[in-house]
Amino acid sequence: MGESQRFQLGTVGALSLSVVSSVSIVICNKALISSLGFSFATTLTSWHLLVTFCSLHVALWMKLFEHKPFDARAVMGFGILNGTSIGLLNLSLGFNSVGFYQMTKLAIIPCTVLLETLFFRKRFSRSIQLSLSILLLGVGIATVTDLQLNALGSVLSLLAVITTCIAQIMTNNIQKKFKVSSTQLLYQSCPYQAMTLFIAGPFLDWLLTKQNVFAFKYTSEVLVFIVLSCLISVSVNFSTFLVIGKTSPVTYQVLGHLKTCLVLAFGYVLLHDPFSWRNILGILIALIGMVLYSYYCSREGQQKPSEVSAQMAQAKESETDPLIGVENGAGILTDAVVAKVPAWNSNKDLQA
């Protein structure tokens, strides 16, 4: 099996793991919050991260991966930013209507595209932009109902979008810059994310629910669901870093909207949630956008190597002076690396 085939197989595996684990944890958390009344989402997320770190520590002890220390300040800043973005998303949901919160999540893709275009000089073709527009339209139709606005909620949503975009772009860039795997990055950043949410979580949850997480009555059923949620979260957190490292921040967000559509469908089938023709229409449009996005990304990813090969062949034919030829070849290779198109197999992008 060739290197590119192994990479594609790994990418498909990462995407599949992300979808299955994320949908599973959403269903588990929905039962925990809606049926059992445990509505402390931020504190629960901090427990998720603590369990993830402990699991990775055991894996390191078993020598399943290698510990690779790198820039401590970058790891600390990244971990705190990631934890902050999760807290802000929870606050955005608490201080806004559900419809406006869904609009906040939809805004992450165009914001990510804008940031990558401005600061990383990435180019998104018209085909990619069109497919993303169709996807966002479909998810919007399926999920956005009311759009009640308020000043505080709008500011929190704006901060949530910006911090989430930057954190996901950093996840990809750190892995590429320091040549660390998703597991190594997650292991080193997890403690900072967990401590950020562990300290702020109880206060944020009290602010949103007016209840004290430490005064909650923990029945055996609640504890079982909390443990189950924490165990599934290990897979969710690992697959998130894995997907962003193998693909791109935008692709990760596209995958997130696929999860949203699947959660709606599973909610209707398993939990008998209300479902309308509007939901069905929105999901179908979103699926069309996802199919188009994956098709255009794959096509552009295949075109890129052939373009580089053609440029190198052309440079060889026009070679007259050896020194000039070497310079031209180096220039072509450098340009090829800089101008990579974000595709399924290029750069990275719920916490459920």
CSV table of C-alpha atoms in Angstrom, one decimal:
chain,number,residue,atom,x,y,z
A,1,MET,CA,0.0,0.0,0.0
A,2,GLY,CA,1.4,3.4,-1.0
A,3,GLU,CA,2.0,6.4,1.2
A,4,SER,CA,-0.9,8.4,-0.2
A,5,GLN,CA,-3.3,5.4,0.2
A,6,ARG,CA,-2.3,4.9,3.8
A,7,PHE,CA,-2.8,8.7,4.4
A,8,GLN,CA,-6.3,8.6,2.8
A,9,LEU,CA,-7.2,5.5,4.8
A,10,GLY,CA,-6.0,7.2,8.0
A,11,THR,CA,-8.1,10.3,7.1
A,12,VAL,CA,-11.2,8.3,6.5
A,13,GLY,CA,-10.7,6.4,9.8
A,14,ALA,CA,-10.2,9.7,11.7
A,15,LEU,CA,-13.4,11.2,10.1
A,16,SER,CA,-15.4,8.1,10.9
A,17,LEU,CA,-14.2,8.0,14.5
A,18,SER,CA,-15.0,11.7,14.9
A,19,VAL,CA,-18.6,11.2,13.6
A,20,VAL,CA,-19.4,8.1,15.6
A,21,SER,CA,-17.9,9.3,18.9
A,22,SER,CA,-19.4,12.8,18.6
A,23,VAL,CA,-22.9,11.6,17.8
A,24,SER,CA,-22.7,9.1,20.7
A,25,ILE,CA,-21.6,11.7,23.2
A,26,VAL,CA,-24.3,14.1,22.1
A,27,ILE,CA,-27.0,11.4,22.6
A,28,CYS,CA,-25.4,10.5,26.0
A,29,ASN,CA,-25.2,14.1,27.2
A,30,LYS,CA,-28.7,14.8,26.0
A,31,ALA,CA,-30.0,12.0,28.2
A,32,LEU,CA,-27.9,13.3,31.1
A,33,ILE,CA,-29.0,16.9,30.8
A,34,SER,CA,-32.6,16.6,29.6
A,35,SER,CA,-33.7,13.4,31.3
A,36,LEU,CA,-31.6,13.4,34.5
A,37,GLY,CA,-31.4,17.2,35.1
A,38,PHE,CA,-27.6,17.4,35.2
A,39,SER,CA,-27.2,20.7,33.3
A,40,PHE,CA,-23.6,21.6,34.2
A,41,ALA,CA,-22.1,21.4,30.7
A,42,THR,CA,-18.9,23.4,31.3
A,43,THR,CA,-17.9,21.5,34.5
A,44,LEU,CA,-18.7,18.2,32.6
A,45,THR,CA,-16.4,19.2,29.8
A,46,SER,CA,-13.6,19.8,32.3
A,47,TRP,CA,-14.1,16.3,33.6
A,48,HIS,CA,-14.0,15.0,30.0
A,49,LEU,CA,-10.6,16.7,29.6
A,50,LEU,CA,-9.2,15.4,32.9
A,51,VAL,CA,-10.2,11.8,32.0
A,52,THR,CA,-8.7,12.3,28.5
A,53,PHE,CA,-5.4,13.4,30.0
A,54,CYS,CA,-5.4,10.4,32.5
A,55,SER,CA,-6.1,8.0,29.6
A,56,LEU,CA,-3.3,9.5,27.5
A,57,HIS,CA,-0.9,9.3,30.5
A,58,VAL,CA,-1.7,5.6,30.8
A,59,ALA,CA,-1.1,5.2,27.1
A,60,LEU,CA,2.2,7.0,27.4
A,61,TRP,CA,3.2,4.7,30.3
A,62,MET,CA,2.3,1.7,28.1
A,63,LYS,CA,4.6,3.3,25.4
A,64,LEU,CA,1.7,3.5,22.9
A,65,PHE,CA,3.1,7.0,21.8
A,66,GLU,CA,6.2,9.0,22.4
A,67,HIS,CA,6.2,12.1,24.6
A,68,LYS,CA,7.7,15.0,22.6
A,69,PRO,CA,8.0,18.3,24.6
A,70,PHE,CA,8.1,21.5,22.6
A,71,ASP,CA,7.5,25.3,23.1
A,72,ALA,CA,5.9,25.4,26.6
A,73,ARG,CA,4.5,28.9,26.1
A,74,ALA,CA,2.8,27.9,22.8
A,75,VAL,CA,1.2,24.9,24.5
A,76,MET,CA,0.0,26.9,27.5
A,77,GLY,CA,-1.5,29.6,25.3
A,78,PHE,CA,-3.1,27.1,23.0
A,79,GLY,CA,-4.6,25.1,25.9
A,80,ILE,CA,-6.0,28.2,27.7
A,81,LEU,CA,-7.4,29.5,24.4
A,82,ASN,CA,-9.1,26.2,23.7
A,83,GLY,CA,-10.6,26.0,27.1
A,84,THR,CA,-11.8,29.7,26.8
A,85,SER,CA,-13.5,29.0,23.5
A,86,ILE,CA,-15.5,26.1,25.0
A,87,GLY,CA,-16.6,28.2,27.9
A,88,LEU,CA,-17.6,31.1,25.6
A,89,LEU,CA,-19.6,28.7,23.3
A,90,ASN,CA,-21.5,27.5,26.4
A,91,LEU,CA,-22.1,31.1,27.5
A,92,SER,CA,-23.3,32.0,24.0
A,93,LEU,CA,-25.9,29.2,24.2
A,94,GLY,CA,-27.0,30.3,27.7
A,95,PHE,CA,-27.4,34.0,26.9
A,96,ASN,CA,-28.9,33.6,23.4
A,97,SER,CA,-31.8,31.8,21.8
A,98,VAL,CA,-31.1,28.3,20.3
A,99,GLY,CA,-31.6,29.8,16.8
A,100,PHE,CA,-29.0,32.5,17.4
A,101,TYR,CA,-26.6,30.0,18.9
A,102,GLN,CA,-26.9,27.8,15.7
A,103,MET,CA,-26.2,31.0,13.7
A,104,THR,CA,-23.0,31.4,15.8
A,105,LYS,CA,-21.9,27.9,14.9
A,106,LEU,CA,-22.6,28.5,11.2
A,107,ALA,CA,-20.4,31.7,11.3
A,108,ILE,CA,-17.3,29.7,12.3
A,109,ILE,CA,-16.8,28.4,8.7
A,110,PRO,CA,-16.8,31.8,6.9
A,111,CYS,CA,-14.7,33.3,9.8
A,112,THR,CA,-12.2,30.5,9.4
A,113,VAL,CA,-12.0,31.0,5.7
A,114,LEU,CA,-11.5,34.7,6.2
A,115,LEU,CA,-8.7,34.3,8.8
A,116,GLU,CA,-6.9,31.7,6.7
A,117,THR,CA,-7.2,33.9,3.6
A,118,LEU,CA,-6.0,37.1,5.3
A,119,PHE,CA,-3.2,35.7,7.5
A,120,PHE,CA,-2.1,32.5,5.8
A,121,ARG,CA,-2.8,33.4,2.2
A,122,LYS,CA,-4.8,30.3,1.5
A,123,ARG,CA,-7.0,30.3,-1.5
A,124,PHE,CA,-10.4,28.8,-1.6
A,125,SER,CA,-11.8,28.2,-5.2
A,126,ARG,CA,-15.2,29.4,-6.3
A,127,SER,CA,-16.3,25.7,-6.3
A,128,ILE,CA,-15.3,25.3,-2.7
A,129,GLN,CA,-17.0,28.5,-1.7
A,130,LEU,CA,-20.2,27.5,-3.5
A,131,SER,CA,-20.3,24.1,-1.8
A,132,LEU,CA,-19.7,25.7,1.6
A,133,SER,CA,-22.6,28.2,0.9
A,134,ILE,CA,-25.0,25.3,0.1
A,135,LEU,CA,-23.9,23.5,3.2
A,136,LEU,CA,-24.5,26.5,5.5
A,137,LEU,CA,-27.8,27.2,3.8
A,138,GLY,CA,-29.0,23.6,4.5
A,139,VAL,CA,-27.9,23.5,8.1
A,140,GLY,CA,-29.4,27.0,8.6
A,141,ILE,CA,-32.8,25.8,7.3
A,142,ALA,CA,-32.7,22.7,9.4
A,143,THR,CA,-31.6,24.2,12.7
A,144,VAL,CA,-32.2,27.9,12.9
A,145,THR,CA,-35.7,28.8,14.2
A,146,ASP,CA,-35.8,32.0,16.1
A,147,LEU,CA,-33.2,34.8,16.1
A,148,GLN,CA,-33.7,36.8,19.3
A,149,LEU,CA,-30.8,39.3,19.7
A,150,ASN,CA,-29.4,40.9,22.8
A,151,ALA,CA,-26.2,42.9,23.3
A,152,LEU,CA,-24.4,40.6,25.8
A,153,GLY,CA,-25.3,37.5,23.9
A,154,SER,CA,-24.1,39.0,20.6
A,155,VAL,CA,-20.7,40.0,22.2
A,156,LEU,CA,-20.3,36.5,23.7
A,157,SER,CA,-21.1,34.9,20.4
A,158,LEU,CA,-18.6,37.0,18.5
A,159,LEU,CA,-15.9,36.2,21.1
A,160,ALA,CA,-16.8,32.5,20.8
A,161,VAL,CA,-16.5,32.5,17.0
A,162,ILE,CA,-13.2,34.3,17.0
A,163,THR,CA,-11.6,32.1,19.8
A,164,THR,CA,-12.9,28.9,18.2
A,165,CYS,CA,-11.5,29.8,14.8
A,166,ILE,CA,-8.1,30.8,16.1
A,167,ALA,CA,-7.9,27.7,18.3
A,168,GLN,CA,-8.7,25.3,15.5
A,169,ILE,CA,-6.3,27.0,13.1
A,170,MET,CA,-3.6,26.8,15.8
A,171,THR,CA,-4.3,23.1,16.3
A,172,ASN,CA,-3.3,22.5,12.6
A,173,ASN,CA,-0.4,24.9,12.5
A,174,ILE,CA,1.2,23.7,15.8
A,175,GLN,CA,1.2,20.1,14.6
A,176,LYS,CA,2.8,21.2,11.3
A,177,LYS,CA,5.3,23.6,12.8
A,178,PHE,CA,6.6,21.5,15.6
A,179,LYS,CA,6.1,18.2,13.8
A,180,VAL,CA,4.0,16.7,16.6
A,181,SER,CA,1.2,14.2,16.3
A,182,SER,CA,-2.4,14.9,17.4
A,183,THR,CA,-1.8,12.6,20.4
A,184,GLN,CA,1.3,14.4,21.5
A,185,LEU,CA,-0.4,17.8,21.2
A,186,LEU,CA,-3.5,16.7,23.0
A,187,TYR,CA,-1.5,15.2,25.8
A,188,GLN,CA,0.4,18.4,26.5
A,189,SER,CA,-2.4,20.8,26.1
A,190,CYS,CA,-5.1,18.8,27.9
A,191,PRO,CA,-4.0,19.9,31.5
A,192,TYR,CA,-4.3,23.6,30.6
A,193,GLN,CA,-7.7,23.1,28.9
A,194,ALA,CA,-9.0,21.1,31.8
A,195,MET,CA,-7.7,23.5,34.5
A,196,THR,CA,-9.2,26.5,32.7
A,197,LEU,CA,-12.6,24.9,32.6
A,198,PHE,CA,-12.3,23.2,36.0
A,199,ILE,CA,-11.7,26.6,37.6
A,200,ALA,CA,-14.3,28.6,35.6
A,201,GLY,CA,-16.8,25.8,35.1
A,202,PRO,CA,-18.7,25.8,38.4
A,203,PHE,CA,-19.1,29.6,38.2
A,204,LEU,CA,-20.2,29.6,34.6
A,205,ASP,CA,-22.7,26.8,35.2
A,206,TRP,CA,-24.1,28.7,38.2
A,207,LEU,CA,-24.4,31.8,36.1
A,208,LEU,CA,-26.4,29.9,33.5
A,209,THR,CA,-28.5,27.5,35.7
A,210,LYS,CA,-28.5,29.2,39.1
A,211,GLN,CA,-27.6,25.8,40.5
A,212,ASN,CA,-24.5,24.6,42.4
A,213,VAL,CA,-22.8,21.6,40.8
A,214,PHE,CA,-21.4,20.5,44.1
A,215,ALA,CA,-24.9,20.5,45.7
A,216,PHE,CA,-26.5,18.4,43.0
A,217,LYS,CA,-27.9,15.0,44.0
A,218,TYR,CA,-25.7,12.4,42.3
A,219,THR,CA,-27.8,9.3,41.9
A,220,SER,CA,-26.2,6.0,40.6
A,221,GLU,CA,-27.9,6.6,37.3
A,222,VAL,CA,-26.4,10.1,36.9
A,223,LEU,CA,-23.0,8.7,37.9
A,224,VAL,CA,-23.2,6.0,35.2
A,225,PHE,CA,-24.0,8.5,32.5
A,226,ILE,CA,-21.3,10.8,33.6
A,227,VAL,CA,-18.7,8.0,33.5
A,228,LEU,CA,-20.0,6.9,30.1
A,229,SER,CA,-19.8,10.5,28.8
A,230,CYS,CA,-16.3,10.9,30.1
A,231,LEU,CA,-15.2,7.6,28.4
A,232,ILE,CA,-16.7,8.6,25.1
A,233,SER,CA,-15.1,12.0,25.4
A,234,VAL,CA,-11.6,10.5,25.2
A,235,SER,CA,-12.4,9.3,21.6
A,236,VAL,CA,-14.1,12.7,20.8
A,237,ASN,CA,-11.1,14.8,21.9
A,238,PHE,CA,-8.6,12.5,20.3
A,239,SER,CA,-10.5,12.4,16.9
A,240,THR,CA,-10.9,16.2,17.0
A,241,PHE,CA,-7.2,16.8,17.0
A,242,LEU,CA,-6.6,13.9,14.6
A,243,VAL,CA,-9.1,15.2,12.0
A,244,ILE,CA,-7.8,18.8,12.2
A,245,GLY,CA,-4.2,17.6,11.9
A,246,LYS,CA,-5.0,15.4,8.8
A,247,THR,CA,-7.4,17.8,7.0
A,248,SER,CA,-8.1,21.5,7.7
A,249,PRO,CA,-10.1,23.7,10.1
A,250,VAL,CA,-12.8,24.2,7.5
A,251,THR,CA,-13.1,20.5,6.8
A,252,TYR,CA,-13.5,19.9,10.5
A,253,GLN,CA,-16.3,22.4,10.7
A,254,VAL,CA,-18.0,20.8,7.6
A,255,LEU,CA,-17.8,17.5,9.5
A,256,GLY,CA,-19.3,19.1,12.6
A,257,HIS,CA,-22.4,20.1,10.5
A,258,LEU,CA,-22.7,16.5,9.3
A,259,LYS,CA,-22.8,15.5,13.0
A,260,THR,CA,-25.5,18.1,13.6
A,261,CYS,CA,-27.6,16.5,10.8
A,262,LEU,CA,-27.0,13.0,12.1
A,263,VAL,CA,-27.9,14.1,15.7
A,264,LEU,CA,-31.2,15.6,14.4
A,265,ALA,CA,-32.0,12.3,12.6
A,266,PHE,CA,-31.0,10.1,15.5
A,267,GLY,CA,-33.0,12.3,17.9
A,268,TYR,CA,-36.1,11.8,15.7
A,269,VAL,CA,-35.6,8.0,15.3
A,270,LEU,CA,-34.4,7.1,18.9
A,271,LEU,CA,-35.7,9.9,21.1
A,272,HIS,CA,-38.8,10.8,19.1
A,273,ASP,CA,-37.9,14.4,18.9
A,274,PRO,CA,-40.2,16.6,16.8
A,275,PHE,CA,-39.2,16.6,13.2
A,276,SER,CA,-40.7,18.7,10.3
A,277,TRP,CA,-40.4,18.9,6.5
A,278,ARG,CA,-38.2,21.9,7.1
A,279,ASN,CA,-35.7,19.8,9.0
A,280,ILE,CA,-35.7,17.2,6.2
A,281,LEU,CA,-35.2,19.8,3.5
A,282,GLY,CA,-32.4,21.4,5.3
A,283,ILE,CA,-30.6,18.2,6.0
A,284,LEU,CA,-30.9,17.2,2.3
A,285,ILE,CA,-29.5,20.5,1.1
A,286,ALA,CA,-26.7,20.3,3.7
A,287,LEU,CA,-25.8,16.8,2.5
A,288,ILE,CA,-25.6,18.1,-1.1
A,289,GLY,CA,-23.2,20.8,0.1
A,290,MET,CA,-21.1,18.2,1.9
A,291,VAL,CA,-20.9,15.9,-1.1
A,292,LEU,CA,-19.9,18.8,-3.4
A,293,TYR,CA,-17.3,20.0,-0.9
A,294,SER,CA,-15.7,16.6,-0.6
A,295,TYR,CA,-15.8,16.2,-4.4
A,296,TYR,CA,-14.1,19.5,-5.2
A,297,CYS,CA,-11.5,19.0,-2.4
A,298,SER,CA,-10.6,15.6,-3.8
A,299,ARG,CA,-10.4,16.9,-7.4
A,300,GLU,CA,-8.3,19.9,-6.4
A,301,GLY,CA,-6.1,17.6,-4.3
A,302,GLN,CA,-5.5,15.4,-7.3
A,303,GLN,CA,-4.8,18.3,-9.6
A,304,LYS,CA,-2.1,19.8,-7.4
A,305,PRO,CA,0.6,17.0,-7.8
A,306,SER,CA,0.1,16.9,-11.6
A,307,GLU,CA,0.5,20.7,-11.8
A,308,VAL,CA,3.8,20.5,-9.8
A,309,SER,CA,5.1,17.6,-11.9
A,310,ALA,CA,4.3,19.6,-15.1
A,311,GLN,CA,6.1,22.7,-13.8
A,312,MET,CA,9.1,20.7,-12.8
A,313,ALA,CA,9.2,19.0,-16.3
A,314,GLN,CA,8.9,22.4,-18.0
A,315,ALA,CA,11.8,23.7,-15.8
A,316,LYS,CA,14.0,20.8,-16.8
A,317,GLU,CA,13.4,21.3,-20.5
A,318,SER,CA,14.2,25.0,-20.4
A,319,GLU,CA,17.4,24.3,-18.4
A,320,THR,CA,20.5,25.9,-20.0
A,321,ASP,CA,22.8,26.9,-17.2
A,322,PRO,CA,23.1,24.5,-14.3
A,323,LEU,CA,23.1,27.2,-11.7
A,324,ILE,CA,20.0,28.9,-13.1
A,325,GLY,CA,18.3,25.5,-13.3
A,326,VAL,CA,18.9,24.7,-9.7
A,327,GLU,CA,17.5,28.0,-8.6
A,328,ASN,CA,14.4,27.6,-10.8
A,329,GLY,CA,13.7,24.1,-9.5
A,330,ALA,CA,14.0,25.3,-5.9
A,331,GLY,CA,11.6,28.1,-6.6
A,332,ILE,CA,9.0,25.8,-8.0
A,333,LEU,CA,9.2,23.4,-5.1
A,334,THR,CA,8.9,26.3,-2.6
A,335,ASP,CA,5.9,27.8,-4.4
A,336,ALA,CA,4.3,24.3,-4.5
A,337,VAL,CA,4.5,24.0,-0.7
A,338,VAL,CA,3.3,27.5,0.0
A,339,ALA,CA,0.3,27.4,-2.4
A,340,LYS,CA,-1.2,24.1,-1.2
A,341,VAL,CA,-5.0,24.1,-1.5
A,342,PRO,CA,-6.9,23.1,1.6
A,343,ALA,CA,-8.3,19.7,0.8
A,344,TRP,CA,-9.3,16.5,2.6
A,345,ASN,CA,-5.6,15.6,2.6
A,346,SER,CA,-4.0,19.0,3.2
A,347,ASN,CA,-3.9,21.2,6.3
A,348,LYS,CA,-6.3,21.2,9.7
A,349,ASP,CA,-10.0,22.5,11.3
A,350,LEU,CA,-17.7,20.4,19.5
A,351,GLN,CA,-16.9,20.0,21.8
A,352,ALA,CA,-19.9,17.9,21.8
